[in-house]
Each structure stands twice: as structure tokens, then as C-alpha cells.
Short mmCIF file of N, CA and C in Angstrom, two decimals:
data_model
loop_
_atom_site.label_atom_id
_atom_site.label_comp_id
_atom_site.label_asym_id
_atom_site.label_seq_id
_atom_site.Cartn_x
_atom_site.Cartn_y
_atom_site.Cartn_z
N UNK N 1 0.83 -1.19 0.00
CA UNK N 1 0.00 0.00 0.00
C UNK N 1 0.88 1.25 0.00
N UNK N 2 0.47 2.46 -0.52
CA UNK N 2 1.39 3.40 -0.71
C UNK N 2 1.24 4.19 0.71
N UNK N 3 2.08 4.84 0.84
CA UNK N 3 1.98 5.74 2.39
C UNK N 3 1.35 6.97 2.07
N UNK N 4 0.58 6.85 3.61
CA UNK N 4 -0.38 8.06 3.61
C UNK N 4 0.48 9.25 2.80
N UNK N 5 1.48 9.46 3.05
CA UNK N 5 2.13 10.92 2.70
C UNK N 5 2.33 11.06 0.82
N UNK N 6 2.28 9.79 0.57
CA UNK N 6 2.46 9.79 -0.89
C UNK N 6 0.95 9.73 -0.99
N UNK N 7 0.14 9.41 -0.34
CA UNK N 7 -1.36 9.33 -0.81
C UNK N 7 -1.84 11.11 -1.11
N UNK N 8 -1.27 11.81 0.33
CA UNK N 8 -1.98 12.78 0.40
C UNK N 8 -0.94 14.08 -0.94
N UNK N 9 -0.14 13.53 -1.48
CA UNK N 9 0.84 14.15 -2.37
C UNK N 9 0.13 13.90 -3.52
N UNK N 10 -0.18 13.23 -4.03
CA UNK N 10 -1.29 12.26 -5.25
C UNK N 10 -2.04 13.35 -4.86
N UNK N 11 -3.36 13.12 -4.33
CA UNK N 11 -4.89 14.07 -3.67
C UNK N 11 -4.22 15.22 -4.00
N UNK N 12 -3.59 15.54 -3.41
CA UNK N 12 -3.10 17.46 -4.01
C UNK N 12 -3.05 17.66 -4.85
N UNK N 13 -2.69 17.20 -5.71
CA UNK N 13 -2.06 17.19 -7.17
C UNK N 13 -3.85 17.04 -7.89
N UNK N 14 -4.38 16.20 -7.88
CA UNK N 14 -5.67 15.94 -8.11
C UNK N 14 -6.61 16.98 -7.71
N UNK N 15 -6.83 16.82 -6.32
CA UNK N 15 -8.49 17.57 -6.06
C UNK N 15 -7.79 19.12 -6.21
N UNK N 16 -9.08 19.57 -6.32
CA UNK N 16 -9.43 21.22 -5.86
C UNK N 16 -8.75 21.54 -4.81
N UNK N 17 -8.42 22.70 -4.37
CA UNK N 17 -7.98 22.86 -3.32
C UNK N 17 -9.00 22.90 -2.29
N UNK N 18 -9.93 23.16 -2.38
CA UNK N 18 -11.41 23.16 -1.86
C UNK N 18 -11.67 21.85 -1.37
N UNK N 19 -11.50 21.03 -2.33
CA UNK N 19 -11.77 19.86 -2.62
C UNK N 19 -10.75 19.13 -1.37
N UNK N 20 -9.61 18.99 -1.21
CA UNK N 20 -8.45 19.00 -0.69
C UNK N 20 -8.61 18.86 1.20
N UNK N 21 -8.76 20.36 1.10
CA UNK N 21 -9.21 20.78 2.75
C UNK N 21 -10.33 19.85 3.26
N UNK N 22 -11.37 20.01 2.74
CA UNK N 22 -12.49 19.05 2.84
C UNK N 22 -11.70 17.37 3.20
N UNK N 23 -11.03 16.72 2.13
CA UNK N 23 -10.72 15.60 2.39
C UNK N 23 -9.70 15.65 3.66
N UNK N 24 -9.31 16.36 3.87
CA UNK N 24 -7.95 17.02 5.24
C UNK N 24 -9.16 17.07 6.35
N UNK N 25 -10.16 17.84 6.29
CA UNK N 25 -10.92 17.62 7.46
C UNK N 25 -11.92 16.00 7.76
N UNK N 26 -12.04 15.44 6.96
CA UNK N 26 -12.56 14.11 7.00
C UNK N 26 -11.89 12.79 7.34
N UNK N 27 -10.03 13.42 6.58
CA UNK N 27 -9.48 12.02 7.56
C UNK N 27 -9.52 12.82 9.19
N UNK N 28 -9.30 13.51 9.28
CA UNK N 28 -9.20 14.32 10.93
C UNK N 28 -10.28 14.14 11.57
N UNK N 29 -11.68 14.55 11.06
CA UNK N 29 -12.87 13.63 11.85
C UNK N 29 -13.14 12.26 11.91
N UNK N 30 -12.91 11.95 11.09
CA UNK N 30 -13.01 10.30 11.08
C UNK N 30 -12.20 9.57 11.85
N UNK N 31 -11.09 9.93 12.25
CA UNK N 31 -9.88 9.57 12.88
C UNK N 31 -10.34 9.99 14.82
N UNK N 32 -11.05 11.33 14.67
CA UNK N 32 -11.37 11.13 16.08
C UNK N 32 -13.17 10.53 16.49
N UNK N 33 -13.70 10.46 15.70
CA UNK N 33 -14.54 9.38 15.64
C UNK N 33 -14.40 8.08 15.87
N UNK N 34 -13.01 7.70 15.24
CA UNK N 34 -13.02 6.20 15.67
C UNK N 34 -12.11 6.10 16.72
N UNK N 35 -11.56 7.46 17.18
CA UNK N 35 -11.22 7.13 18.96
C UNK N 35 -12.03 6.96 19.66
N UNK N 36 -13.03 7.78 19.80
CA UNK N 36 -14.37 7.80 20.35
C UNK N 36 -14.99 6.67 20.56
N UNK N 37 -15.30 6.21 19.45
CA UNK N 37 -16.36 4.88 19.40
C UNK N 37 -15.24 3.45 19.12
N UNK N 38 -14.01 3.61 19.65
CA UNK N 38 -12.90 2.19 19.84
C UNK N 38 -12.92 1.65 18.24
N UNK N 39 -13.39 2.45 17.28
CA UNK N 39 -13.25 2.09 15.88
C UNK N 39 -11.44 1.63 15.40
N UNK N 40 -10.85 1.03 14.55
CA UNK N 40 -9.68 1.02 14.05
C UNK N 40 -9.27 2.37 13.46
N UNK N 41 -7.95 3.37 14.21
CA UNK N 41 -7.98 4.60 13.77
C UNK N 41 -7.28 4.91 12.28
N UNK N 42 -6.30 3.73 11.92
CA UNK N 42 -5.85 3.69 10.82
C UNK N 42 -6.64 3.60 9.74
N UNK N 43 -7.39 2.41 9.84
CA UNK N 43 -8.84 2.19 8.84
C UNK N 43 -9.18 3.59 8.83
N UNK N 44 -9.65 4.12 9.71
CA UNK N 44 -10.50 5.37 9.78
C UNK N 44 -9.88 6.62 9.09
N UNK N 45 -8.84 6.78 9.55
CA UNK N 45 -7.51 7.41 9.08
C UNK N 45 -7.67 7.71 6.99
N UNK N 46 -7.42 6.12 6.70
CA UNK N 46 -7.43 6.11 5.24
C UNK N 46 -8.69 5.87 4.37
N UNK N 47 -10.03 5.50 5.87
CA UNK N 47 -10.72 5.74 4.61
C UNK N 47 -11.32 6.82 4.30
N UNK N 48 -10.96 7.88 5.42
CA UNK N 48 -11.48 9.88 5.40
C UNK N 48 -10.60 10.00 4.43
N UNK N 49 -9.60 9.60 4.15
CA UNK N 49 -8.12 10.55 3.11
C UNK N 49 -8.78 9.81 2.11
N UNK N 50 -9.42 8.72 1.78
CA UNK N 50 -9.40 8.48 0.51
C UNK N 50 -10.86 8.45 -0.05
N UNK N 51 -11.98 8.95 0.78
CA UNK N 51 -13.37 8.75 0.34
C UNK N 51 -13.55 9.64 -0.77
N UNK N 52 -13.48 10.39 -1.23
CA UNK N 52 -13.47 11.83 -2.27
C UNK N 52 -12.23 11.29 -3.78
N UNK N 53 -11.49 10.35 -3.53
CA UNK N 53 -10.44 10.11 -4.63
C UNK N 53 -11.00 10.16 -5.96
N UNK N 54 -11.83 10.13 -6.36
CA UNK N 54 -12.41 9.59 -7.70
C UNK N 54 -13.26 11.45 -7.84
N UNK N 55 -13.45 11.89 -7.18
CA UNK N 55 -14.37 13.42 -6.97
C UNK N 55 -14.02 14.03 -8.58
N UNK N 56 -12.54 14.37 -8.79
CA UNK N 56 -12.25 15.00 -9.56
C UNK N 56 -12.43 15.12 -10.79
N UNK N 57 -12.95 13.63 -11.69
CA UNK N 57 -13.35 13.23 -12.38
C UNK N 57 -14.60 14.12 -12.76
N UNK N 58 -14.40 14.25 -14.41
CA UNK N 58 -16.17 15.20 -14.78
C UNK N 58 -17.22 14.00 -14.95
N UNK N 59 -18.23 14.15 -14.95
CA UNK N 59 -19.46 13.30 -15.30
C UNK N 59 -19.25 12.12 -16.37
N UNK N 60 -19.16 12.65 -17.39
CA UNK N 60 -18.67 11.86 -18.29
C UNK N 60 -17.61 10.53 -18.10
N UNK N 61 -16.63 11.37 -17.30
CA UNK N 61 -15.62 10.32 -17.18
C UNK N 61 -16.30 9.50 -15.99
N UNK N 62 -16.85 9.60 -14.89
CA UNK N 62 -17.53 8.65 -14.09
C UNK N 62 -18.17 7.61 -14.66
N UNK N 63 -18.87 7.92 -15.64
CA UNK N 63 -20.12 7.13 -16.72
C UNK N 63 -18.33 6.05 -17.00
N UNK N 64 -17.72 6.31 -17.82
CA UNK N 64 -17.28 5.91 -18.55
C UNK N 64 -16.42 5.03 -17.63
N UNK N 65 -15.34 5.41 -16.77
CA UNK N 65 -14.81 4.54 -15.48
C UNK N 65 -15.53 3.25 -15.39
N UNK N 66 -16.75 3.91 -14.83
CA UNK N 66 -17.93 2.90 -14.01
C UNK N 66 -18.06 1.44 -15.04
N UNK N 67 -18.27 2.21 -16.40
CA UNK N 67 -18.29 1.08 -17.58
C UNK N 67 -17.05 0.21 -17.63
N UNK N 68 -15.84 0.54 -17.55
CA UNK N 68 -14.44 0.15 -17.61
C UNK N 68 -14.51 -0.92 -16.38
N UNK N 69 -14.57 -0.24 -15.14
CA UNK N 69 -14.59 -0.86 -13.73
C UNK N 69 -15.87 -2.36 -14.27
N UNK N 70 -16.55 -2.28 -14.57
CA UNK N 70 -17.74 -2.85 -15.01
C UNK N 70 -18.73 -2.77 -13.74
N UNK N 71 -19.12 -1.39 -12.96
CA UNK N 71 -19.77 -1.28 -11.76
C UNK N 71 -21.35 -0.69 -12.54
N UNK N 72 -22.39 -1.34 -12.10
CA UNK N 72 -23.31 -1.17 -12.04
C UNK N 72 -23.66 -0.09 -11.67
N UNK N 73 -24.49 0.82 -13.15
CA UNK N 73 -24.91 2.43 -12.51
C UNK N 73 -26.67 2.47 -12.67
N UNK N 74 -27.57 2.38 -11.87
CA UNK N 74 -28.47 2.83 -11.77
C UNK N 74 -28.89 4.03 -12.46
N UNK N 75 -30.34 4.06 -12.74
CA UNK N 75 -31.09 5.19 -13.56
C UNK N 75 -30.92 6.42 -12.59
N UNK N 76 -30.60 6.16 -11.26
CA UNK N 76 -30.53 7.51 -10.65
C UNK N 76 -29.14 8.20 -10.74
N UNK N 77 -28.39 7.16 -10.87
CA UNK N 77 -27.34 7.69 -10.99
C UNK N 77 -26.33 8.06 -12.09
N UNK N 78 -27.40 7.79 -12.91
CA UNK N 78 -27.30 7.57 -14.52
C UNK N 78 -27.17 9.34 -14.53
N UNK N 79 -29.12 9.32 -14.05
CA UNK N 79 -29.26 11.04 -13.91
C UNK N 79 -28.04 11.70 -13.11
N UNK N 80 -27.49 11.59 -11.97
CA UNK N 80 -26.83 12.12 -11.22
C UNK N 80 -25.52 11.43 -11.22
N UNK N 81 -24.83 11.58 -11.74
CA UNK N 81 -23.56 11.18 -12.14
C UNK N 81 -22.28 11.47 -10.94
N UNK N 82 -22.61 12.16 -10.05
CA UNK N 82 -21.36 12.79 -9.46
C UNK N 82 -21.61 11.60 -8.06
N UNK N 83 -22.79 11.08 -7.67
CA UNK N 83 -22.79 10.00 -6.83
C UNK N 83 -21.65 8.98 -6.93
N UNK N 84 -21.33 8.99 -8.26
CA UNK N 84 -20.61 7.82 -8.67
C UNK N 84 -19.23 7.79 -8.48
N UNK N 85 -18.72 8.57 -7.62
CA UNK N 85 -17.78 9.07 -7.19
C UNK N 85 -16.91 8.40 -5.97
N UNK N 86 -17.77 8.00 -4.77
CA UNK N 86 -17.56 6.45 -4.22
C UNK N 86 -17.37 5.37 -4.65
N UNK N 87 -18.84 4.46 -5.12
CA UNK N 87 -18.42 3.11 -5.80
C UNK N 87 -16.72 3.40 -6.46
N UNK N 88 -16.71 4.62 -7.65
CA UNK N 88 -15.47 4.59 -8.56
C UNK N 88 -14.15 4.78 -7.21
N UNK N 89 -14.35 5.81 -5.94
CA UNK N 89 -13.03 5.74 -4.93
C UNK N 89 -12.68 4.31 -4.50
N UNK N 90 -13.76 3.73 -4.41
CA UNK N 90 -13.23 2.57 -3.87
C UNK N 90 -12.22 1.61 -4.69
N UNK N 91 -12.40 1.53 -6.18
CA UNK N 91 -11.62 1.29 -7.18
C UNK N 91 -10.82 2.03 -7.40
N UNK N 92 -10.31 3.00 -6.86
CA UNK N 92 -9.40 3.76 -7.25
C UNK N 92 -8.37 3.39 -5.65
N UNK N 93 -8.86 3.03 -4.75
CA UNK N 93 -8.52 3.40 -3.73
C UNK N 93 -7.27 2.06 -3.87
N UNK N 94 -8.10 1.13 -4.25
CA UNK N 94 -7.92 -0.51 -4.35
C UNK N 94 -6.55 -0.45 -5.62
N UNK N 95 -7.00 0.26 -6.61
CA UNK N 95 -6.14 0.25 -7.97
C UNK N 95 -5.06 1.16 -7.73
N UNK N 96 -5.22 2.18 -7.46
CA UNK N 96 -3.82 3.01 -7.54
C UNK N 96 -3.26 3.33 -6.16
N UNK N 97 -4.02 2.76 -4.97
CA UNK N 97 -3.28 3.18 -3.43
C UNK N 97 -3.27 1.69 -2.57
N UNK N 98 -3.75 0.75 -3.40
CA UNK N 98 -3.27 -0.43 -2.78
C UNK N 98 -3.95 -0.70 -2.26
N UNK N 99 -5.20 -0.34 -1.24
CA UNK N 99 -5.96 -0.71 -0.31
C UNK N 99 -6.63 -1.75 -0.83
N UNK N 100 -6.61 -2.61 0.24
CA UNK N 100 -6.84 -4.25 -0.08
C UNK N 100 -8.45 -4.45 1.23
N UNK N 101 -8.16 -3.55 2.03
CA UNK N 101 -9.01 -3.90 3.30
C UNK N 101 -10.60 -3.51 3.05
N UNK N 102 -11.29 -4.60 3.01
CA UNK N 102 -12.66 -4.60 2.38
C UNK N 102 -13.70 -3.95 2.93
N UNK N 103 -13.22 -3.20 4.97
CA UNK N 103 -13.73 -2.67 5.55
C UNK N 103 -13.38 -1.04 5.14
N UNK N 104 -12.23 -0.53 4.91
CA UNK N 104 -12.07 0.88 4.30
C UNK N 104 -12.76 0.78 3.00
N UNK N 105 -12.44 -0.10 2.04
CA UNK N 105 -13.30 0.34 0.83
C UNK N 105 -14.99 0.14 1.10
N UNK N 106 -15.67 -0.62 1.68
CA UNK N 106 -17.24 -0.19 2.28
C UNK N 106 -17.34 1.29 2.80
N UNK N 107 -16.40 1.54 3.46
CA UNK N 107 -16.94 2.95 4.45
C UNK N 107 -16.43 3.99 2.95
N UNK N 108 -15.71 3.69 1.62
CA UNK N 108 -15.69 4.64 0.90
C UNK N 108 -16.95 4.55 -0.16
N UNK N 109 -16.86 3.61 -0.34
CA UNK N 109 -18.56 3.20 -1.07
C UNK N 109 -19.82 3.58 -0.84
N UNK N 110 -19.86 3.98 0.46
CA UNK N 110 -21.00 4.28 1.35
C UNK N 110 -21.13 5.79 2.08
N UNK N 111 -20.06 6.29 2.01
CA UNK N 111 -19.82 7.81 2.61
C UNK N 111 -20.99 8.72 2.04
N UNK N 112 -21.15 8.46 0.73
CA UNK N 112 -22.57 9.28 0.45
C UNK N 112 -23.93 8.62 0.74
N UNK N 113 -24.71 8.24 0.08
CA UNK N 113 -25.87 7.30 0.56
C UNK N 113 -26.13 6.59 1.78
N UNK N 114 -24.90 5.94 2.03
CA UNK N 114 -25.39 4.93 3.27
C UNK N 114 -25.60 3.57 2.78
N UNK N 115 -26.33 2.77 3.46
CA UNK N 115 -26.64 1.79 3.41
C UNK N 115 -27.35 1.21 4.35
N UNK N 116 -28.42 0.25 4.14
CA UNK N 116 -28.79 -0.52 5.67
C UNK N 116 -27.56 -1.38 6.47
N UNK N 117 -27.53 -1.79 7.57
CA UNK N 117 -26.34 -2.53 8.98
C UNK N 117 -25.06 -1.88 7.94
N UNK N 118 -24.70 -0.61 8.55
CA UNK N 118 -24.12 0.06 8.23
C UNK N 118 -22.47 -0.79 9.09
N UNK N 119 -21.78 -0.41 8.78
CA UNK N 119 -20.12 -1.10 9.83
C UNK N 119 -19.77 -0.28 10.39
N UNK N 120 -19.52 0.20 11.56
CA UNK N 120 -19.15 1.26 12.68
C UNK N 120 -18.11 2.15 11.68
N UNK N 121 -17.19 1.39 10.78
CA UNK N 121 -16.19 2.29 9.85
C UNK N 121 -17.35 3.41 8.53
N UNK N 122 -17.80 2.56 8.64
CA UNK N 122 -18.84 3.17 7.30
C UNK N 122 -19.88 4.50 7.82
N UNK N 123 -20.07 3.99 9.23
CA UNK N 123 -20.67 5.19 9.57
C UNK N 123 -19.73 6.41 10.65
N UNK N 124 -18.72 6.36 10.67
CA UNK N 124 -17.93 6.90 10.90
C UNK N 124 -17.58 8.00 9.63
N UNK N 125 -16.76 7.29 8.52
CA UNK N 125 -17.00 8.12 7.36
C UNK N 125 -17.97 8.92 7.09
N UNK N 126 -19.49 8.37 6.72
CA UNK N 126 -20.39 9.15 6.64
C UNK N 126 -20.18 10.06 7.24
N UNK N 127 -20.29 10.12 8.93
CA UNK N 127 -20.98 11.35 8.93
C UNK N 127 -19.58 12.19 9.37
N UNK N 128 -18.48 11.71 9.10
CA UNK N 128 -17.48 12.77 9.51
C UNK N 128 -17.54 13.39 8.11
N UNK N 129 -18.04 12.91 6.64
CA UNK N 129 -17.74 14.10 5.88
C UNK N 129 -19.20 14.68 5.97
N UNK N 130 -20.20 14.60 6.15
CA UNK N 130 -21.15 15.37 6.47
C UNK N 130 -20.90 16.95 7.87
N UNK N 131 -19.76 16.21 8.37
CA UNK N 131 -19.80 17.48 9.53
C UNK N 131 -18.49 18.24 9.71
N UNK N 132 -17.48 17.73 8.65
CA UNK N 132 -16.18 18.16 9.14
C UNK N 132 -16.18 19.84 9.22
N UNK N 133 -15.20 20.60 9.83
CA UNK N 133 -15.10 21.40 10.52
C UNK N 133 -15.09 22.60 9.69
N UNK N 134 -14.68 22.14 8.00
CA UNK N 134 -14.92 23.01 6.74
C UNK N 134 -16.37 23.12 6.18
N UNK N 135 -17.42 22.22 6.67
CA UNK N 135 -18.63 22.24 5.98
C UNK N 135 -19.01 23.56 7.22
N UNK N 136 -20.35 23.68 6.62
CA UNK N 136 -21.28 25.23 6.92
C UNK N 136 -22.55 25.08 6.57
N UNK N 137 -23.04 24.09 5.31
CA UNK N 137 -24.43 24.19 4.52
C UNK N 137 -25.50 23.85 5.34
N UNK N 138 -24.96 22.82 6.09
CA UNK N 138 -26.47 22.25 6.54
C UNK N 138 -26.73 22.64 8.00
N UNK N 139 -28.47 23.29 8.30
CA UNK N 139 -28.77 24.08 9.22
C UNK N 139 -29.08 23.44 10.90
N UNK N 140 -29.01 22.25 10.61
CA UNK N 140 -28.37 21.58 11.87
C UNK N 140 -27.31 21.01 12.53
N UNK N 141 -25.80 21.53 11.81
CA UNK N 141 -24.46 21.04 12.10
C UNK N 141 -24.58 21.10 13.30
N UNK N 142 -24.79 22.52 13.75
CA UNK N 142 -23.99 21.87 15.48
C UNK N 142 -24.88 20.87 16.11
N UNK N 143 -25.82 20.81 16.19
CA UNK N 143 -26.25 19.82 16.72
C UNK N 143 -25.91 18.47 16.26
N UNK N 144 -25.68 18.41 14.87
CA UNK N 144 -25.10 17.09 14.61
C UNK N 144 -23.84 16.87 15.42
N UNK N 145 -23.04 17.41 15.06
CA UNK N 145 -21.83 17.69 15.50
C UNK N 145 -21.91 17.32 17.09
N UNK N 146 -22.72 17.61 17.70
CA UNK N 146 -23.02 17.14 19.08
C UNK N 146 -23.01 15.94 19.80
N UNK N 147 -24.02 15.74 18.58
CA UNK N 147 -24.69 14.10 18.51
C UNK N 147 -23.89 13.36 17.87
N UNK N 148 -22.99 13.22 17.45
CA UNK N 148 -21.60 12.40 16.41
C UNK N 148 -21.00 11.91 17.90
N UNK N 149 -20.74 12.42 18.61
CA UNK N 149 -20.01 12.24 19.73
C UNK N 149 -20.27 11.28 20.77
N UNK N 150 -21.75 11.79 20.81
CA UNK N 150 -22.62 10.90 22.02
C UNK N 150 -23.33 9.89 21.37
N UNK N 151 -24.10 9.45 19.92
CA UNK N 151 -24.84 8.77 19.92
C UNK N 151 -24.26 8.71 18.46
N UNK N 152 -23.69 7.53 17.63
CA UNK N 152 -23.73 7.81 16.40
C UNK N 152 -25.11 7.41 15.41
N UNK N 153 -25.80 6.24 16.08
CA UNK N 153 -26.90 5.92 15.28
C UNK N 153 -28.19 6.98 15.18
N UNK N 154 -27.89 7.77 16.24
CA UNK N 154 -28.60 8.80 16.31
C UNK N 154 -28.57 10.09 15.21
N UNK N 155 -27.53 10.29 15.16
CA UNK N 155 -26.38 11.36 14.32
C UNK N 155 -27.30 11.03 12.87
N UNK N 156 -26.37 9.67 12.63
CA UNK N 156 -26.68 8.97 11.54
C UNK N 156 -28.24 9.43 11.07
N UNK N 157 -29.25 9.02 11.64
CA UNK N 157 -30.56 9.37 11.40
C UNK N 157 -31.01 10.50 11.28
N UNK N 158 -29.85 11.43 12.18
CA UNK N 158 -30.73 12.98 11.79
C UNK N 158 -30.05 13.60 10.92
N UNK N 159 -28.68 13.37 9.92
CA UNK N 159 -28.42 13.00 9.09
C UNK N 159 -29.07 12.81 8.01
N UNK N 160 -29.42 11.80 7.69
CA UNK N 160 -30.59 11.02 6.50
C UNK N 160 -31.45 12.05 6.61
N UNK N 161 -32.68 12.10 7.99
CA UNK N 161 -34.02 12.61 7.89
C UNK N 161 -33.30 14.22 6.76
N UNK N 162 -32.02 15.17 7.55
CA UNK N 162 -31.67 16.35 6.94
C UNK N 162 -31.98 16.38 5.96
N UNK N 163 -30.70 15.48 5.19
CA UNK N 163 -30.36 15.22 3.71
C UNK N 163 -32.01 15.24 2.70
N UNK N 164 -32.58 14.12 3.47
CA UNK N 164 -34.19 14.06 2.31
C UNK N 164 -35.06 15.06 2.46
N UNK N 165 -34.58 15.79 3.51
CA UNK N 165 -35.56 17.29 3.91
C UNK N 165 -35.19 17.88 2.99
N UNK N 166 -33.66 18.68 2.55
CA UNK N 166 -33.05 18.80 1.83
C UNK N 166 -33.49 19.01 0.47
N UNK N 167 -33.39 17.93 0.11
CA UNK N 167 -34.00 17.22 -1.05
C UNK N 167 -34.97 17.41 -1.10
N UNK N 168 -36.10 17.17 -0.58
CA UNK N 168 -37.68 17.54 -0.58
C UNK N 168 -37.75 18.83 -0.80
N UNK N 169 -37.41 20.09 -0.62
CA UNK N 169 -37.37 21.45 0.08
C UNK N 169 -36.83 21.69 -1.82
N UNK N 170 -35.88 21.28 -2.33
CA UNK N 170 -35.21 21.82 -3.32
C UNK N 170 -35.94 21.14 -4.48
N UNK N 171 -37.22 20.13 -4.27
CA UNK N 171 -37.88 19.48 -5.40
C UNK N 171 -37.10 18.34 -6.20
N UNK N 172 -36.09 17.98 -5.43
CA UNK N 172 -34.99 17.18 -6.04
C UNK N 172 -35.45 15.30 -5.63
N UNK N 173 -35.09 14.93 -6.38
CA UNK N 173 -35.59 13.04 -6.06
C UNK N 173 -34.60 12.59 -5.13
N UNK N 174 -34.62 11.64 -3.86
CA UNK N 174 -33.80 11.15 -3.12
C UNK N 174 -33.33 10.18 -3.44
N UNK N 175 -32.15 10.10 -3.50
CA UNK N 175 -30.99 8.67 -4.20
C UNK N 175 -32.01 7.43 -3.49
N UNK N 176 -32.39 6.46 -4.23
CA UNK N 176 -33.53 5.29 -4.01
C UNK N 176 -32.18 4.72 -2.12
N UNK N 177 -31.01 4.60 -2.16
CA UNK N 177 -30.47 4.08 -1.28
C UNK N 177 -30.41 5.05 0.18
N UNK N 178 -30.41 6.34 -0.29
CA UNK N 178 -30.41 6.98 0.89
C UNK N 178 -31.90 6.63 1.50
N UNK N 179 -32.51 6.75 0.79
CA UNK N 179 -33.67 6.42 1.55
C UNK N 179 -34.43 5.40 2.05
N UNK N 180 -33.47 4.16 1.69
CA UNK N 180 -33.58 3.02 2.22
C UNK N 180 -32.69 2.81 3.51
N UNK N 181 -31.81 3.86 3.07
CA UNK N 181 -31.09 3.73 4.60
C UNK N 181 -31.39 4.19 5.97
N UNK N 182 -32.73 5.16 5.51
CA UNK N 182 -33.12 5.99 6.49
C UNK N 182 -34.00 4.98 6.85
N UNK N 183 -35.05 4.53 6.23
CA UNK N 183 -36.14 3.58 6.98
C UNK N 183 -35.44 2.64 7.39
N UNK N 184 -34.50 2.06 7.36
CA UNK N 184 -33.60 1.10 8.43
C UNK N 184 -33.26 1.38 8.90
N UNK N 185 -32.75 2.54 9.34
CA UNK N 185 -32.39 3.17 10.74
C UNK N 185 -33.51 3.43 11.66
N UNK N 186 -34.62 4.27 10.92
CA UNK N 186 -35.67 4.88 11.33
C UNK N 186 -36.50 3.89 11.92
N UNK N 187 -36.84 2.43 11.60
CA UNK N 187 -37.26 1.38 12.28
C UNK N 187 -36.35 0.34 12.79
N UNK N 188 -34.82 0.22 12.78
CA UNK N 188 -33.95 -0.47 13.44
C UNK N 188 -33.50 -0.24 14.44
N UNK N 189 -32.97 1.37 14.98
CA UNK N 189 -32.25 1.94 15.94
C UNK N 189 -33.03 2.65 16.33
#
């Protein structure tokens, strides 16, 4: 596997600088997230630095990756192309940074949408890039931010409910998985 420092030398060179900071604040939350909750901090570590790897990519080239990779793209994501940005990190993560560990590439697969019986790593990711210390958008951070600490399945859910509020509010369709992830939370936990 290549070392974090050559990982995060790669990412520079690649993302936005925008883009960049963001992934800088996500391995940093994720990393004290999984102190918190006795998670593996290394796992946690590489899969915040590497959830966004594939970001940089335009639409087109996602479509086209995804086809190469031979990963299955849904009509939603057909429409929304920039989702595809996980499934493709995780292949990227695997192909050009070595990561072999099947628990970091889930928590990069999953950082957007979710999933139902989420893996303490997967929801770690999530919601550390939902809250890292560079985001601002969404009108219940601090309280998330609160709740990340003390309760993650909790977090997690008010999370989801946000996101499809979100979405509802802007007339926009909810990724068919996020919202499967919410009614499994919403009646599991």
C-alpha cells in the first residue's frame, strides 16, 4: 500500500484545493470518531483521506470509469452522475493506493448514501464528511456535531431525515439508497 504521505501528495495534485481541505478535514474527523467509538484509527484514518479520490473526475468520465470498472450504474445515478464518485473511490482506492481492506473500501462506497447494517467504519465516514469542521451548509451542524459524539446511530438518522428534507425542500428526487437507509435506521435503531 502506498503511504499516507504519498497518498496525500497524489490528492493534491488531483483535487481542488477546496476539494483537498475538505478531504484534510474528513481524515481528521473520522480519525477522532473512531477514537471515540474504539473504531480502528488507521482504517479510519485512510478511509477519510481516501473517500473523495475519484471526486475530480467530470461526469462523463464517471459514466465511462464505471463502464471500464464494469460497476453497475443505476437510472438515478445515470441522472446524477457525481454520486458515482464512491463506488469509482473505492476502485481507485484498491487500484492506484493499494488498499486491499474490504472494511475501508465499504466505508468509501458508502460515505454518500449509506446503506442498511451500516459497519461502525462506514458510519464513521459518513458522517465525519457530512460534519467536518470546513462544511457550513447544513442548518443543523452543530447539533449534529453534538450528537456524532454521544450517539452515532442517532447522528446517523438525523443526518438522513436532513439530507431528504433537503431534497424535498429543493424538489430534487432522493438517491432510491439513501432512503432506504433511512427507513432502516428509522425502524432499526
Amino acid at each position: 500500500m502506498m503511504s499516507i504521505q504519498k497518498i496525500k501528495e497524489d490528492l493534491k495534485k488531483k483535487l481542488s484545493s477546496k476539494r483537498y481541505e475538505h478531504t484534510m478535514g474528513v481524515e481528521y474527523t473520522s480519525t477522532c470518531l473512531a477514537m471515540r467509538y474504539g473504531a480502528d484509527i488507521e482504517k479510519a484514518r485512510l478511509a477519510g483521506l481516501l473517500h473523495d479520490c475519484a471526486k475530480y473526475l467530470s461526469s462523463e468520465e464517471k459514466l465511462s470509469e464505471c463502464e471500464r470498472y464494469g460497476i453497475p450504474v443505476s437510472a438515478y445515478e445515470r441522472k446524477n452522475p457525481e454520486l458515482l464518485h464512491a463506488k469509482l473511490g473505492a476502485c481507485f482506492a484498491n487500484e492506484l493506493y493499494g488498499v486491499t481492506d474490504p472494511e475501508i473500501l465499504s466505508a468509501i462506497i458508502w460515505h454518500t448514501t449509506g446503506c442498511p447494517e451500516m459497519s461502525l467504519l462506514d458510519k464513521i465516514v459518513f458522517i465525519a464528511d457530512y460534519m467536518e469542521a470546513n462544511r457550513n451548509q447544513a442548518e443543523d451542524l452543530p447539533e449534529v456535531r453534538a450528537l456524532a459524539f454521544k450517539d452515532l446511530d442517532a447522528c446517523l438518522r438525523l443526518i438522513l431525515e436532513d439530507t431528504i428534507a433537503y431534497l424535498a425542500k429543493k424538489k430534487s428526487v432522493t438517491d432510491p439508497m439513501t432512503q432506504k437507509t433511512f427507513d432502516y435506521y428509522k425502524k432499526n435503531k
